[in-house]
């Protein structure tokens, strides 16, 4: 009861903070900030006293309501979003409420999550990923081992390359996989950082509490298997020194498999002809109904689950239907997703993450650039690579796609690593819009001179936006390009855009030029009036 009350209060605080953040963001814009010798981007409404010094090329979209020297995007090339978030690791991302991404390349999302390990990921409520390339997802899970994964509620993966899934499950041994709840085998380490045939490879826990741990099933790395209750065998049980030893219980028990010099675990009901050779220490829980040499868990320490899932990258995970995780430590989840970049993640439907350390989520999104994040559907920016394996300021950092299909890709919003941001439709700002214009920032300053004659060649238009039918007033980029090419830019697809703000100095000079003509005409008018008076007199 006390936990539920506390949790309810925390959720109220989270919702209140996020609503405040959304409200502030609607009235804000990104501004360049230089602190501690580094220059990055931060919301203009943010109080610098409530944030740590900005990281180099960092993007701070977070809100902090109290004094702090650590919160915000303080790591180089880091991104912080939400309430009281901290992205202190280089190239890290913190999203949600009171999340902390302190490891290099780390990601922390949700509520009070912590990702302190190199290239670690923490998602959910209260999880902590401290191991190198570790992943902690769910509620108060802990992944402290090298390349470990903890999912569910209060599960712990402390062994290197271990995976713990379920409720209070613990995977303490090297390359072990534990599911279920309150397991006994593997709850204390036999060998956490090196392979041991005396350690459990796979355990299904069925305990009821910390003082009542037990296992429904376990497989040891030496090949021993233990079933805690009845084992029903509908087919034959063959014993002997064969490379494929089947302990068939119905249609879905696990079997030790040795193929291509590697040894892993696969569903006993699987047809080996429909899978590629098992990876060393891999776990293949996938199903394939057609002949294949690639489906399944073929990478070392890989995991595949679902229909025709392929985990051929070392330490990769493929889950769902026709998913492929081919990059090192990559993750593909959903349907028809592909994660081919190193440390990449693809989730949803038809997503592709080919850039190293990239993330693609949603439908039909493609993250092709290094350390890029793409959400939404059918994005344009980032769908082809600018730089897939190294950092580039010319590449997109964050994209929200809003296309309709693979042939009609577009973006609602994008932020480039150089700090440029693009909104594809109206941008409403309730406050002032200010632009850096200090003369000390500029060189080769020359007056525009006379602009009236050029301005007369431009015609204001009314028009309809083809995509959404919105009625607009403006100019045509092609018209501006003929007289002021400096005010027109072209994207990779050849689409032109106009710097409307750059028209202001053009209008100022044209107005001054016109004013001179008016003053001249007034002088002439007075001269004519004097001549008329002389004639009349």
Short mmCIF file of C-alpha atoms in Angstrom, two decimals:
data_model
loop_
_atom_site.label_atom_id
_atom_site.label_comp_id
_atom_site.label_asym_id
_atom_site.label_seq_id
_atom_site.Cartn_x
_atom_site.Cartn_y
_atom_site.Cartn_z
CA UNK A 1 0.00 0.00 0.00
CA UNK A 2 2.81 2.38 0.91
CA UNK A 3 4.67 1.57 -2.34
CA UNK A 4 1.56 2.16 -4.45
CA UNK A 5 0.88 5.51 -2.71
CA UNK A 6 4.48 6.63 -3.20
CA UNK A 7 4.43 5.49 -6.82
CA UNK A 8 1.19 7.41 -7.42
CA UNK A 9 2.73 10.57 -5.98
CA UNK A 10 5.85 10.13 -8.12
CA UNK A 11 3.73 9.71 -11.25
CA UNK A 12 1.81 12.89 -10.41
CA UNK A 13 5.12 14.75 -10.07
CA UNK A 14 6.30 13.28 -13.37
CA UNK A 15 3.12 14.25 -15.22
CA UNK A 16 3.18 17.76 -13.72
CA UNK A 17 6.81 18.25 -14.72
CA UNK A 18 6.26 16.95 -18.26
CA UNK A 19 3.22 19.19 -18.73
CA UNK A 20 5.28 22.15 -17.56
CA UNK A 21 8.11 21.13 -19.90
CA UNK A 22 5.71 20.87 -22.84
CA UNK A 23 4.26 24.27 -21.99
CA UNK A 24 7.69 25.85 -21.74
CA UNK A 25 8.88 24.19 -24.95
CA UNK A 26 5.96 25.69 -26.86
CA UNK A 27 7.22 29.14 -25.89
CA UNK A 28 10.89 28.39 -26.41
CA UNK A 29 13.50 28.00 -29.04
CA UNK A 30 16.94 26.49 -29.12
CA UNK A 31 19.74 28.94 -28.52
CA UNK A 32 23.49 28.61 -28.70
CA UNK A 33 25.12 28.40 -25.26
CA UNK A 34 28.83 28.59 -24.44
CA UNK A 35 29.83 27.39 -20.98
CA UNK A 36 33.08 25.98 -19.63
CA UNK A 37 34.72 26.34 -23.03
CA UNK A 38 32.03 24.27 -24.77
CA UNK A 39 29.25 25.39 -27.10
CA UNK A 40 25.93 23.60 -27.45
CA UNK A 41 22.19 24.23 -27.79
CA UNK A 42 19.67 24.78 -24.98
CA UNK A 43 16.03 25.91 -24.69
CA UNK A 44 15.89 29.68 -24.43
CA UNK A 45 13.53 29.49 -21.42
CA UNK A 46 15.91 27.35 -19.37
CA UNK A 47 17.58 28.79 -16.27
CA UNK A 48 21.34 28.21 -16.61
CA UNK A 49 21.65 28.04 -12.82
CA UNK A 50 19.54 24.87 -12.86
CA UNK A 51 21.79 23.10 -15.37
CA UNK A 52 25.41 21.98 -15.55
CA UNK A 53 27.77 23.45 -18.14
CA UNK A 54 26.64 22.52 -21.64
CA UNK A 55 28.65 19.83 -23.45
CA UNK A 56 30.34 20.48 -26.78
CA UNK A 57 27.73 20.22 -29.58
CA UNK A 58 25.18 19.02 -27.01
CA UNK A 59 21.40 19.60 -27.29
CA UNK A 60 19.63 20.36 -23.99
CA UNK A 61 15.83 20.21 -24.31
CA UNK A 62 15.33 19.43 -20.62
CA UNK A 63 13.64 21.36 -17.82
CA UNK A 64 15.03 21.68 -14.30
CA UNK A 65 13.14 23.54 -11.58
CA UNK A 66 15.89 23.67 -8.96
CA UNK A 67 19.54 24.70 -8.70
CA UNK A 68 21.93 22.14 -10.17
CA UNK A 69 25.45 21.91 -11.56
CA UNK A 70 24.95 18.48 -13.13
CA UNK A 71 21.57 18.31 -14.86
CA UNK A 72 21.02 18.78 -18.56
CA UNK A 73 23.17 17.85 -21.58
CA UNK A 74 26.67 18.20 -20.13
CA UNK A 75 28.44 15.49 -22.15
CA UNK A 76 29.90 16.26 -25.57
CA UNK A 77 27.34 15.58 -28.35
CA UNK A 78 24.81 14.56 -25.70
CA UNK A 79 21.02 15.08 -25.73
CA UNK A 80 18.78 15.71 -22.71
CA UNK A 81 14.97 15.83 -22.92
CA UNK A 82 12.22 15.91 -20.30
CA UNK A 83 12.29 16.91 -16.64
CA UNK A 84 15.46 17.01 -14.49
CA UNK A 85 17.32 14.69 -16.89
CA UNK A 86 21.10 14.37 -17.04
CA UNK A 87 23.14 13.37 -20.11
CA UNK A 88 26.71 13.66 -18.82
CA UNK A 89 28.31 10.94 -20.93
CA UNK A 90 29.74 11.87 -24.32
CA UNK A 91 27.25 11.10 -27.11
CA UNK A 92 24.67 10.09 -24.49
CA UNK A 93 20.88 10.54 -24.47
CA UNK A 94 18.63 11.11 -21.43
CA UNK A 95 14.85 11.30 -21.86
CA UNK A 96 11.93 11.31 -19.41
CA UNK A 97 12.07 12.33 -15.74
CA UNK A 98 15.17 12.29 -13.53
CA UNK A 99 17.00 9.94 -15.90
CA UNK A 100 20.81 9.86 -15.92
CA UNK A 101 22.94 8.82 -18.91
CA UNK A 102 26.51 9.10 -17.64
CA UNK A 103 28.24 6.45 -19.74
CA UNK A 104 29.71 7.25 -23.14
CA UNK A 105 27.18 6.33 -25.88
CA UNK A 106 24.64 5.57 -23.13
CA UNK A 107 20.85 6.00 -23.29
CA UNK A 108 18.51 6.51 -20.32
CA UNK A 109 14.75 6.73 -20.92
CA UNK A 110 11.71 6.74 -18.65
CA UNK A 111 11.51 7.46 -14.91
CA UNK A 112 14.60 7.61 -12.67
CA UNK A 113 16.63 5.37 -14.99
CA UNK A 114 20.45 5.24 -14.89
CA UNK A 115 22.78 4.24 -17.72
CA UNK A 116 26.36 4.53 -16.45
CA UNK A 117 28.09 1.83 -18.47
CA UNK A 118 29.79 2.46 -21.81
CA UNK A 119 27.15 2.12 -24.56
CA UNK A 120 24.58 1.08 -21.95
CA UNK A 121 20.79 1.45 -22.17
CA UNK A 122 18.28 1.88 -19.33
CA UNK A 123 14.54 2.10 -20.05
CA UNK A 124 11.48 2.02 -17.78
CA UNK A 125 11.13 2.90 -14.10
CA UNK A 126 14.23 2.80 -11.91
CA UNK A 127 16.43 0.40 -13.94
CA UNK A 128 20.22 0.72 -13.81
CA UNK A 129 22.61 -0.35 -16.58
CA UNK A 130 26.17 -0.10 -15.27
CA UNK A 131 27.91 -2.78 -17.30
CA UNK A 132 29.67 -2.04 -20.59
CA UNK A 133 27.11 -2.35 -23.41
CA UNK A 134 24.51 -3.48 -20.87
CA UNK A 135 20.73 -3.09 -21.18
CA UNK A 136 18.27 -2.72 -18.29
CA UNK A 137 14.57 -2.49 -19.14
CA UNK A 138 11.43 -2.58 -17.01
CA UNK A 139 10.98 -1.81 -13.31
CA UNK A 140 14.07 -1.54 -11.06
CA UNK A 141 16.12 -4.00 -13.10
CA UNK A 142 19.92 -4.10 -12.88
CA UNK A 143 22.39 -4.98 -15.65
CA UNK A 144 25.93 -4.79 -14.26
CA UNK A 145 27.72 -7.47 -16.27
CA UNK A 146 29.59 -6.88 -19.52
CA UNK A 147 27.06 -6.91 -22.41
CA UNK A 148 24.37 -8.04 -19.97
CA UNK A 149 20.59 -7.62 -20.31
CA UNK A 150 17.98 -7.36 -17.55
CA UNK A 151 14.26 -7.13 -18.34
CA UNK A 152 11.05 -7.31 -16.32
CA UNK A 153 10.73 -6.29 -12.66
CA UNK A 154 13.72 -6.28 -10.27
CA UNK A 155 15.66 -8.78 -12.37
CA UNK A 156 19.48 -8.70 -12.16
CA UNK A 157 22.06 -9.64 -14.81
CA UNK A 158 25.49 -9.48 -13.16
CA UNK A 159 27.34 -12.10 -15.18
CA UNK A 160 29.18 -11.03 -18.33
CA UNK A 161 27.01 -11.60 -21.45
CA UNK A 162 24.15 -12.72 -19.20
CA UNK A 163 20.42 -12.13 -19.64
CA UNK A 164 17.81 -12.03 -16.86
CA UNK A 165 14.13 -11.72 -17.73
CA UNK A 166 11.03 -11.90 -15.56
CA UNK A 167 10.29 -11.16 -11.89
CA UNK A 168 13.21 -11.06 -9.43
CA UNK A 169 15.20 -13.33 -11.76
CA UNK A 170 18.99 -13.32 -11.35
CA UNK A 171 21.64 -14.25 -13.94
CA UNK A 172 25.00 -14.22 -12.17
CA UNK A 173 27.01 -16.46 -14.48
CA UNK A 174 28.88 -15.81 -17.70
CA UNK A 175 26.63 -16.01 -20.81
CA UNK A 176 23.70 -17.37 -18.79
CA UNK A 177 20.03 -16.80 -19.64
CA UNK A 178 17.47 -16.78 -16.82
CA UNK A 179 13.72 -16.28 -17.20
CA UNK A 180 10.75 -16.69 -14.89
CA UNK A 181 10.80 -15.66 -11.22
CA UNK A 182 12.97 -16.13 -8.12
CA UNK A 183 15.34 -18.70 -9.70
CA UNK A 184 17.74 -20.73 -7.59
CA UNK A 185 20.39 -21.88 -10.10
CA UNK A 186 22.41 -18.90 -11.25
CA UNK A 187 21.26 -16.63 -8.41
CA UNK A 188 24.81 -16.77 -7.04
CA UNK A 189 27.79 -16.87 -9.38
CA UNK A 190 29.79 -19.94 -10.27
CA UNK A 191 31.82 -17.92 -12.79
CA UNK A 192 30.72 -14.38 -13.62
CA UNK A 193 33.45 -13.28 -16.04
CA UNK A 194 34.61 -16.45 -17.82
CA UNK A 195 33.07 -19.57 -19.28
CA UNK A 196 32.59 -22.55 -16.98
CA UNK A 197 30.93 -25.88 -17.77
CA UNK A 198 29.85 -25.97 -14.11
CA UNK A 199 27.65 -22.90 -14.57
CA UNK A 200 23.99 -22.82 -15.72
CA UNK A 201 23.39 -21.82 -19.34
CA UNK A 202 19.59 -21.50 -19.18
CA UNK A 203 17.25 -21.42 -16.18
CA UNK A 204 13.48 -21.03 -15.76
CA UNK A 205 12.78 -19.93 -12.20
CA UNK A 206 9.50 -20.72 -10.42
CA UNK A 207 10.22 -19.59 -6.85
CA UNK A 208 7.87 -17.58 -4.66
CA UNK A 209 10.27 -15.30 -2.77
CA UNK A 210 13.86 -14.52 -1.75
CA UNK A 211 13.82 -17.26 0.87
CA UNK A 212 11.99 -19.72 -1.38
CA UNK A 213 13.92 -19.82 -4.66
CA UNK A 214 13.42 -22.75 -7.05
CA UNK A 215 13.69 -23.77 -10.71
CA UNK A 216 11.24 -25.34 -13.13
CA UNK A 217 13.98 -26.16 -15.63
CA UNK A 218 17.71 -25.65 -16.11
CA UNK A 219 20.43 -26.51 -18.62
CA UNK A 220 24.08 -26.52 -17.57
CA UNK A 221 26.93 -25.60 -19.90
CA UNK A 222 28.23 -29.18 -19.56
CA UNK A 223 25.03 -30.37 -21.25
CA UNK A 224 23.17 -31.57 -18.15
CA UNK A 225 19.48 -30.66 -18.03
CA UNK A 226 17.13 -30.83 -15.05
CA UNK A 227 13.32 -30.78 -15.09
CA UNK A 228 11.85 -30.20 -11.62
CA UNK A 229 8.62 -32.06 -12.35
CA UNK A 230 7.24 -34.54 -14.91
CA UNK A 231 8.84 -34.75 -18.36
CA UNK A 232 6.46 -35.93 -21.08
CA UNK A 233 8.06 -37.40 -24.22
CA UNK A 234 5.71 -37.95 -27.16
CA UNK A 235 8.43 -39.10 -29.54
CA UNK A 236 11.64 -41.09 -29.08
CA UNK A 237 14.38 -40.36 -26.55
CA UNK A 238 17.76 -41.10 -28.10
CA UNK A 239 20.82 -41.26 -25.83
CA UNK A 240 24.41 -41.57 -26.93
CA UNK A 241 27.36 -39.49 -28.06
CA UNK A 242 25.53 -37.77 -30.90
CA UNK A 243 26.11 -34.08 -31.66
CA UNK A 244 22.36 -33.38 -31.39
CA UNK A 245 20.96 -34.70 -28.13
CA UNK A 246 17.18 -34.21 -27.93
CA UNK A 247 15.26 -34.04 -24.68
CA UNK A 248 11.87 -33.65 -26.32
CA UNK A 249 9.03 -32.65 -24.05
CA UNK A 250 6.03 -31.92 -26.26
CA UNK A 251 6.85 -29.44 -29.01
CA UNK A 252 8.99 -26.76 -27.42
CA UNK A 253 11.75 -28.00 -25.08
CA UNK A 254 15.32 -26.75 -25.44
CA UNK A 255 18.12 -28.87 -26.81
CA UNK A 256 21.87 -28.49 -26.93
CA UNK A 257 23.06 -28.09 -30.53
CA UNK A 258 26.60 -28.36 -31.95
CA UNK A 259 27.01 -27.05 -35.50
CA UNK A 260 29.94 -25.59 -37.42
CA UNK A 261 32.23 -25.93 -34.43
CA UNK A 262 29.87 -23.94 -32.19
CA UNK A 263 27.57 -25.04 -29.39
CA UNK A 264 24.34 -23.32 -28.40
CA UNK A 265 20.73 -23.98 -27.44
CA UNK A 266 17.73 -24.35 -29.78
CA UNK A 267 14.09 -25.43 -29.54
CA UNK A 268 13.97 -29.20 -29.94
CA UNK A 269 10.97 -28.89 -32.26
CA UNK A 270 13.00 -26.81 -34.74
CA UNK A 271 14.13 -28.28 -38.04
CA UNK A 272 17.89 -27.71 -38.36
CA UNK A 273 17.51 -27.43 -42.14
CA UNK A 274 15.45 -24.28 -41.62
CA UNK A 275 18.13 -22.53 -39.56
CA UNK A 276 21.72 -21.40 -40.00
CA UNK A 277 24.47 -22.97 -37.90
CA UNK A 278 24.02 -22.08 -34.24
CA UNK A 279 26.37 -19.44 -32.83
CA UNK A 280 28.67 -20.22 -29.93
CA UNK A 281 26.71 -19.82 -26.65
CA UNK A 282 23.68 -18.64 -28.68
CA UNK A 283 20.02 -19.18 -27.74
CA UNK A 284 17.68 -19.89 -30.66
CA UNK A 285 14.00 -19.72 -29.70
CA UNK A 286 12.87 -18.86 -33.23
CA UNK A 287 10.69 -20.80 -35.69
CA UNK A 288 11.13 -21.18 -39.44
CA UNK A 289 8.97 -23.23 -41.80
CA UNK A 290 11.20 -22.94 -44.88
CA UNK A 291 14.73 -24.11 -45.63
CA UNK A 292 17.32 -21.50 -44.69
CA UNK A 293 21.00 -21.15 -43.84
CA UNK A 294 20.61 -17.77 -42.11
CA UNK A 295 17.54 -17.82 -39.83
CA UNK A 296 18.02 -18.22 -36.10
CA UNK A 297 20.74 -17.29 -33.61
CA UNK A 298 23.92 -17.67 -35.66
CA UNK A 299 26.07 -14.99 -34.02
CA UNK A 300 28.13 -15.68 -30.92
CA UNK A 301 26.17 -15.01 -27.69
CA UNK A 302 23.16 -14.06 -29.85
CA UNK A 303 19.46 -14.54 -29.07
CA UNK A 304 16.64 -15.02 -31.58
CA UNK A 305 12.96 -15.29 -30.72
CA UNK A 306 9.86 -15.36 -32.93
CA UNK A 307 9.14 -16.16 -36.59
CA UNK A 308 12.14 -16.24 -38.95
CA UNK A 309 14.13 -14.02 -36.60
CA UNK A 310 17.82 -13.72 -37.47
CA UNK A 311 20.48 -12.75 -34.94
CA UNK A 312 23.71 -13.16 -36.91
CA UNK A 313 25.66 -10.35 -35.28
CA UNK A 314 27.76 -11.26 -32.28
CA UNK A 315 25.96 -10.44 -29.00
CA UNK A 316 22.86 -9.47 -31.03
CA UNK A 317 19.16 -9.91 -30.24
CA UNK A 318 16.35 -10.46 -32.77
CA UNK A 319 12.75 -10.70 -31.56
CA UNK A 320 9.43 -10.72 -33.40
CA UNK A 321 8.64 -11.58 -37.02
CA UNK A 322 11.27 -11.54 -39.80
CA UNK A 323 13.62 -9.34 -37.76
CA UNK A 324 17.37 -9.17 -38.43
CA UNK A 325 20.07 -8.10 -35.98
CA UNK A 326 23.33 -8.29 -37.95
CA UNK A 327 25.38 -5.58 -36.24
CA UNK A 328 27.61 -6.20 -33.23
CA UNK A 329 25.52 -5.77 -30.04
CA UNK A 330 22.51 -4.84 -32.20
CA UNK A 331 18.84 -5.26 -31.34
CA UNK A 332 15.92 -5.76 -33.77
CA UNK A 333 12.39 -6.04 -32.41
CA UNK A 334 8.93 -6.00 -34.02
CA UNK A 335 8.17 -6.98 -37.61
CA UNK A 336 10.50 -6.68 -40.63
CA UNK A 337 13.02 -4.61 -38.67
CA UNK A 338 16.78 -4.59 -39.35
CA UNK A 339 19.59 -3.44 -37.07
CA UNK A 340 22.84 -3.67 -39.06
CA UNK A 341 24.92 -0.93 -37.43
CA UNK A 342 27.24 -1.56 -34.49
CA UNK A 343 25.31 -0.96 -31.22
CA UNK A 344 22.20 -0.16 -33.33
CA UNK A 345 18.54 -0.62 -32.37
CA UNK A 346 15.53 -1.05 -34.68
CA UNK A 347 12.05 -1.34 -33.20
CA UNK A 348 8.53 -1.26 -34.66
CA UNK A 349 7.49 -2.16 -38.21
CA UNK A 350 9.81 -2.02 -41.21
CA UNK A 351 12.44 0.11 -39.44
CA UNK A 352 16.15 0.12 -40.38
CA UNK A 353 19.08 1.17 -38.17
CA UNK A 354 22.23 0.97 -40.31
CA UNK A 355 24.31 3.72 -38.73
CA UNK A 356 26.59 2.77 -35.86
CA UNK A 357 25.02 3.60 -32.46
CA UNK A 358 21.80 4.55 -34.30
CA UNK A 359 18.18 4.02 -33.27
CA UNK A 360 15.12 3.70 -35.53
CA UNK A 361 11.67 3.42 -33.97
CA UNK A 362 8.14 3.55 -35.42
CA UNK A 363 7.04 2.50 -38.90
CA UNK A 364 9.29 2.57 -41.94
CA UNK A 365 11.88 4.82 -40.27
CA UNK A 366 15.53 4.62 -41.30
CA UNK A 367 18.48 5.76 -39.16
CA UNK A 368 21.49 5.61 -41.48
CA UNK A 369 23.84 8.03 -39.72
CA UNK A 370 26.20 7.62 -36.78
CA UNK A 371 24.53 8.18 -33.38
CA UNK A 372 21.27 9.33 -35.01
CA UNK A 373 17.81 8.75 -33.55
CA UNK A 374 14.73 8.56 -35.79
CA UNK A 375 11.14 8.13 -34.63
CA UNK A 376 7.72 8.46 -36.29
CA UNK A 377 7.12 7.06 -39.76
CA UNK A 378 8.83 7.12 -43.17
CA UNK A 379 11.41 9.85 -42.50
CA UNK A 380 13.35 11.60 -45.26
CA UNK A 381 16.39 13.04 -43.44
CA UNK A 382 18.68 10.24 -42.35
CA UNK A 383 17.13 7.66 -44.67
CA UNK A 384 20.37 7.74 -46.69
CA UNK A 385 23.70 7.98 -44.92
CA UNK A 386 25.82 11.09 -44.64
CA UNK A 387 28.25 9.32 -42.31
CA UNK A 388 27.32 5.88 -40.99
CA UNK A 389 30.38 5.00 -38.92
CA UNK A 390 31.80 8.30 -37.64
CA UNK A 391 30.49 11.58 -36.27
CA UNK A 392 29.59 14.31 -38.78
CA UNK A 393 28.08 17.72 -38.11
CA UNK A 394 26.37 17.46 -41.50
CA UNK A 395 24.31 14.47 -40.35
CA UNK A 396 20.92 14.52 -38.59
CA UNK A 397 20.97 13.90 -34.83
CA UNK A 398 17.22 13.57 -34.25
CA UNK A 399 14.38 13.21 -36.77
CA UNK A 400 10.61 12.86 -36.46
CA UNK A 401 9.29 11.37 -39.70
CA UNK A 402 5.77 12.02 -40.98
CA UNK A 403 5.80 10.44 -44.44
CA UNK A 404 3.00 8.22 -45.69
CA UNK A 405 5.02 5.40 -47.32
CA UNK A 406 8.46 4.48 -48.60
CA UNK A 407 7.95 6.49 -51.79
CA UNK A 408 6.60 9.55 -49.97
CA UNK A 409 9.08 10.25 -47.19
CA UNK A 410 9.01 13.50 -45.23
CA UNK A 411 9.90 14.96 -41.83
CA UNK A 412 7.89 16.83 -39.23
CA UNK A 413 11.02 17.93 -37.36
CA UNK A 414 14.77 17.44 -37.48
CA UNK A 415 17.84 18.56 -35.57
CA UNK A 416 21.27 18.37 -37.22
CA UNK A 417 24.48 17.71 -35.31
CA UNK A 418 25.64 21.21 -36.31
CA UNK A 419 22.72 22.63 -34.31
CA UNK A 420 20.41 23.49 -37.21
CA UNK A 421 16.74 22.64 -36.61
CA UNK A 422 13.94 22.43 -39.18
CA UNK A 423 10.17 22.45 -38.59
CA UNK A 424 8.23 21.34 -41.67
CA UNK A 425 5.05 23.27 -40.92
CA UNK A 426 4.01 26.25 -38.81
CA UNK A 427 6.12 27.19 -35.81
CA UNK A 428 4.23 29.11 -33.14
CA UNK A 429 6.33 31.22 -30.77
CA UNK A 430 4.46 33.16 -28.10
CA UNK A 431 7.59 35.04 -27.06
CA UNK A 432 10.17 37.00 -29.07
CA UNK A 433 12.34 35.49 -31.78
CA UNK A 434 15.93 36.72 -31.48
CA UNK A 435 18.88 35.95 -33.74
CA UNK A 436 22.57 36.46 -33.00
CA UNK A 437 23.69 39.53 -34.98
CA UNK A 438 26.64 41.02 -33.11
CA UNK A 439 29.07 42.81 -35.45
CA UNK A 440 31.91 41.13 -33.59
CA UNK A 441 30.75 37.81 -35.02
CA UNK A 442 30.95 39.01 -38.63
CA UNK A 443 33.62 39.77 -41.25
CA UNK A 444 33.65 41.36 -44.74
CA UNK A 445 30.75 43.67 -43.82
CA UNK A 446 29.52 45.54 -46.93
CA UNK A 447 26.31 47.54 -47.47
CA UNK A 448 23.69 45.97 -49.73
CA UNK A 449 23.31 49.27 -51.51
CA UNK A 450 20.29 49.84 -53.74
CA UNK A 451 17.81 46.94 -53.61
CA UNK A 452 14.56 48.55 -54.79
CA UNK A 453 14.93 47.57 -58.44
CA UNK A 454 15.56 43.93 -57.48
CA UNK A 455 12.71 43.95 -55.00
CA UNK A 456 10.31 45.10 -57.72
CA UNK A 457 11.02 41.83 -59.56
CA UNK A 458 9.57 39.84 -56.65
CA UNK A 459 5.83 39.28 -56.49
CA UNK A 460 4.01 38.21 -53.32
CA UNK A 461 1.80 35.17 -53.85
CA UNK A 462 -1.11 33.34 -52.29
CA UNK A 463 -0.95 29.58 -52.67
CA UNK A 464 -2.12 26.19 -51.43
CA UNK A 465 0.24 23.64 -49.87
CA UNK A 466 -0.17 20.44 -51.92
CA UNK A 467 0.38 18.06 -49.03
CA UNK A 468 -2.22 19.39 -46.57
CA UNK A 469 -4.27 21.93 -48.55
CA UNK A 470 -3.32 24.83 -46.25
CA UNK A 471 -3.73 28.35 -47.64
CA UNK A 472 -0.58 30.48 -47.37
CA UNK A 473 0.87 33.86 -48.33
CA UNK A 474 4.52 34.15 -49.28
CA UNK A 475 7.03 34.17 -52.11
CA UNK A 476 8.41 31.56 -54.50
CA UNK A 477 11.96 30.40 -53.85
CA UNK A 478 12.71 30.39 -57.59
CA UNK A 479 11.78 34.12 -57.82
CA UNK A 480 14.01 35.00 -54.88
CA UNK A 481 16.86 32.89 -56.28
CA UNK A 482 17.00 35.03 -59.44
CA UNK A 483 17.65 38.29 -57.56
CA UNK A 484 18.95 37.25 -54.12
CA UNK A 485 20.46 33.74 -54.46
CA UNK A 486 22.09 34.10 -51.02
CA UNK A 487 18.62 33.80 -49.45
CA UNK A 488 17.80 30.43 -51.05
CA UNK A 489 19.12 27.03 -49.94
CA UNK A 490 18.67 23.59 -51.52
CA UNK A 491 18.38 20.25 -49.70
CA UNK A 492 19.58 16.83 -50.86
CA UNK A 493 16.28 16.21 -52.67
CA UNK A 494 16.65 19.49 -54.61
CA UNK A 495 13.86 21.28 -52.73
CA UNK A 496 14.41 25.03 -52.27
CA UNK A 497 13.77 27.04 -49.11
CA UNK A 498 13.81 30.81 -48.46
CA UNK A 499 15.46 32.70 -45.61
CA UNK A 500 12.54 35.06 -45.00
CA UNK A 501 14.46 36.80 -42.23
CA UNK A 502 17.16 37.70 -44.75
CA UNK A 503 14.59 39.75 -46.69
CA UNK A 504 14.44 42.28 -43.84
CA UNK A 505 17.72 44.10 -44.73
CA UNK A 506 16.62 44.04 -48.39
CA UNK A 507 13.37 45.77 -47.41
CA UNK A 508 15.23 48.24 -45.18
CA UNK A 509 17.52 49.37 -48.01
CA UNK A 510 14.63 49.51 -50.48
CA UNK A 511 12.66 51.64 -48.02
CA UNK A 512 15.62 54.00 -47.59
CA UNK A 513 16.02 54.21 -51.35
CA UNK A 514 12.34 54.93 -51.79
CA UNK A 515 12.47 57.53 -49.01
CA UNK A 516 15.20 59.42 -50.89
CA UNK A 517 13.00 59.47 -53.96
CA UNK A 518 10.07 60.75 -51.88
CA UNK A 519 12.21 63.51 -50.37
CA UNK A 520 13.45 64.48 -53.83
CA UNK A 521 9.89 64.64 -55.15
CA UNK A 522 8.83 66.73 -52.17
CA UNK A 523 11.67 69.18 -52.88
CA UNK A 524 10.62 69.35 -56.51
CA UNK A 525 7.03 69.93 -55.47
CA UNK A 526 8.05 72.87 -53.27
CA UNK A 527 10.16 74.29 -56.10
CA UNK A 528 7.18 74.06 -58.45
CA UNK A 529 4.98 75.79 -55.87
CA UNK A 530 7.46 78.69 -55.62
CA UNK A 531 7.60 79.02 -59.40
CA UNK A 532 3.80 79.10 -59.57
CA UNK A 533 3.72 81.87 -56.97
CA UNK A 534 6.26 83.92 -58.95
CA UNK A 535 4.20 83.51 -62.10
CA UNK A 536 1.01 84.52 -60.34
CA UNK A 537 2.67 87.61 -58.84
#
